[in-house]
XYZ file of C-alpha atoms in Angstrom:
158
model
C -121.219 216.444 -56.188
C -121.890 215.416 -52.565
C -123.966 212.348 -51.804
C -126.856 213.064 -49.431
C -128.091 210.411 -47.033
C -130.573 210.378 -44.167
C -129.117 209.003 -40.927
C -131.423 207.203 -38.485
C -130.338 206.854 -34.842
C -130.847 203.620 -32.911
C -129.736 202.475 -29.477
C -128.181 199.137 -30.457
C -130.671 197.784 -33.034
C -129.450 199.489 -36.232
C -128.545 196.272 -38.025
C -131.753 194.502 -36.978
C -133.870 197.480 -38.061
C -132.098 197.788 -41.412
C -132.390 194.063 -42.148
C -136.120 194.382 -41.453
C -136.519 197.532 -43.583
C -134.750 196.062 -46.611
C -136.867 192.905 -46.310
C -140.156 194.826 -46.549
C -139.394 197.679 -48.980
C -138.737 196.575 -52.579
C -135.614 197.944 -54.244
C -133.634 197.924 -50.993
C -130.255 196.551 -49.962
C -127.564 196.773 -47.305
C -124.443 198.446 -48.685
C -122.045 198.203 -45.736
C -121.925 197.293 -42.061
C -119.219 199.132 -40.144
C -118.069 197.653 -36.855
C -116.285 199.483 -34.067
C -112.535 198.871 -33.998
C -112.455 199.425 -30.240
C -114.426 200.265 -27.118
C -116.806 203.199 -27.525
C -119.410 204.888 -25.305
C -122.183 202.769 -26.865
C -120.529 199.365 -26.779
C -117.672 196.992 -27.371
C -115.116 196.422 -30.105
C -116.761 194.600 -33.001
C -120.234 196.006 -32.337
C -122.090 197.463 -35.302
C -121.827 201.248 -35.259
C -123.072 202.222 -38.736
C -125.061 200.488 -41.463
C -125.329 202.107 -44.884
C -128.260 200.962 -46.967
C -130.565 201.774 -49.824
C -134.283 201.843 -49.139
C -136.451 201.915 -52.248
C -133.602 203.521 -54.172
C -132.847 206.175 -51.505
C -129.603 206.304 -49.525
C -129.766 205.922 -45.726
C -127.526 205.279 -42.759
C -128.426 203.667 -39.450
C -126.263 204.596 -36.473
C -126.062 202.784 -33.153
C -125.740 205.664 -30.714
C -125.902 203.664 -27.486
C -129.205 205.178 -26.345
C -132.457 204.987 -28.331
C -133.576 208.141 -30.131
C -136.911 209.798 -29.624
C -138.329 210.584 -33.051
C -140.843 213.350 -33.502
C -143.077 213.574 -36.544
C -141.254 216.445 -38.260
C -139.537 213.930 -40.546
C -140.611 210.498 -41.718
C -139.867 207.854 -44.300
C -142.533 208.145 -46.987
C -143.319 205.180 -49.218
C -145.550 205.535 -52.282
C -147.540 202.371 -52.998
C -149.071 201.311 -56.312
C -152.134 199.597 -54.827
C -154.037 198.700 -51.682
C -152.309 195.329 -51.376
C -148.940 197.096 -51.059
C -150.361 199.643 -48.589
C -151.787 196.784 -46.500
C -148.585 194.700 -46.656
C -146.301 197.534 -45.571
C -148.756 198.747 -42.933
C -148.996 195.307 -41.360
C -145.235 194.744 -41.411
C -144.309 198.144 -40.000
C -146.931 198.209 -37.225
C -146.156 194.627 -36.117
C -144.207 193.830 -32.952
C -144.764 197.133 -31.180
C -145.320 199.562 -34.054
C -148.267 201.928 -33.781
C -150.767 203.608 -36.053
C -151.007 207.384 -36.086
C -153.406 208.917 -38.650
C -153.717 209.871 -42.328
C -151.344 207.126 -43.479
C -148.749 207.752 -40.746
C -147.369 205.114 -38.399
C -144.385 204.405 -36.157
C -142.427 201.188 -36.467
C -141.279 199.220 -33.410
C -138.152 201.431 -33.149
C -140.264 204.598 -33.115
C -139.307 205.699 -36.642
C -142.237 207.520 -38.309
C -143.392 206.392 -41.761
C -146.015 207.549 -44.244
C -147.585 204.796 -46.353
C -149.226 206.621 -49.258
C -151.120 205.185 -52.238
C -149.851 206.789 -55.439
C -153.390 207.875 -56.322
C -153.670 210.217 -53.316
C -151.584 213.174 -54.584
C -153.443 213.063 -57.916
C -156.841 213.076 -56.191
C -155.776 215.913 -53.875
C -154.628 217.919 -56.907
C -157.885 217.463 -58.814
C -158.742 220.668 -60.686
C -162.241 220.561 -59.188
C -161.850 221.956 -55.646
C -164.927 220.058 -54.432
C -163.324 216.755 -55.444
C -160.037 217.541 -53.700
C -161.920 218.784 -50.625
C -163.941 215.547 -50.392
C -160.788 213.446 -50.769
C -158.971 215.524 -48.152
C -161.890 215.212 -45.715
C -162.014 211.435 -46.258
C -158.248 211.125 -45.755
C -158.321 213.030 -42.467
C -160.815 210.496 -41.089
C -158.567 207.519 -41.932
C -155.705 205.901 -40.087
C -154.430 203.503 -42.781
C -155.312 204.976 -46.172
C -158.020 203.142 -48.121
C -157.846 203.608 -51.900
C -161.437 202.503 -52.552
C -162.750 204.973 -49.961
C -160.621 207.765 -51.454
C -162.012 206.929 -54.922
C -165.564 206.995 -53.537
C -164.919 210.377 -51.945
C -163.567 211.712 -55.232
C -166.641 210.443 -57.100
C -168.915 212.130 -54.603
């Protein structure tokens, strides 16, 4: 069975980005760092060209392509968080040093990679069998930048 992995494109910062990612997301590790055996369009012999890593149990690759990528928002790295402390910790780490907030739990890190930082309670609240509860939660979420569990709970309660 084939192994599926998401590949992220970086200019020359793949290793730095991956070291940062594995330091902030629990259950993460670097698997391999591949260096170029010779000159290539993006750099010199010995430069990092590909880093394989696990992020929260998921397989990823980070490629140094020589020129930075421009990420849209059609794909993102989504992290489910158990509590507000974890939402806050990841949000602060990923928006630091040039990252930016978007809306509804979305952000971009300093390399432009989009992330969703989602409290695990949100999908359950949005799937509430009472459509008025899910509608209130949805309306509250759309007004937020970083998701706030207490505010989502208040919206669910009415």
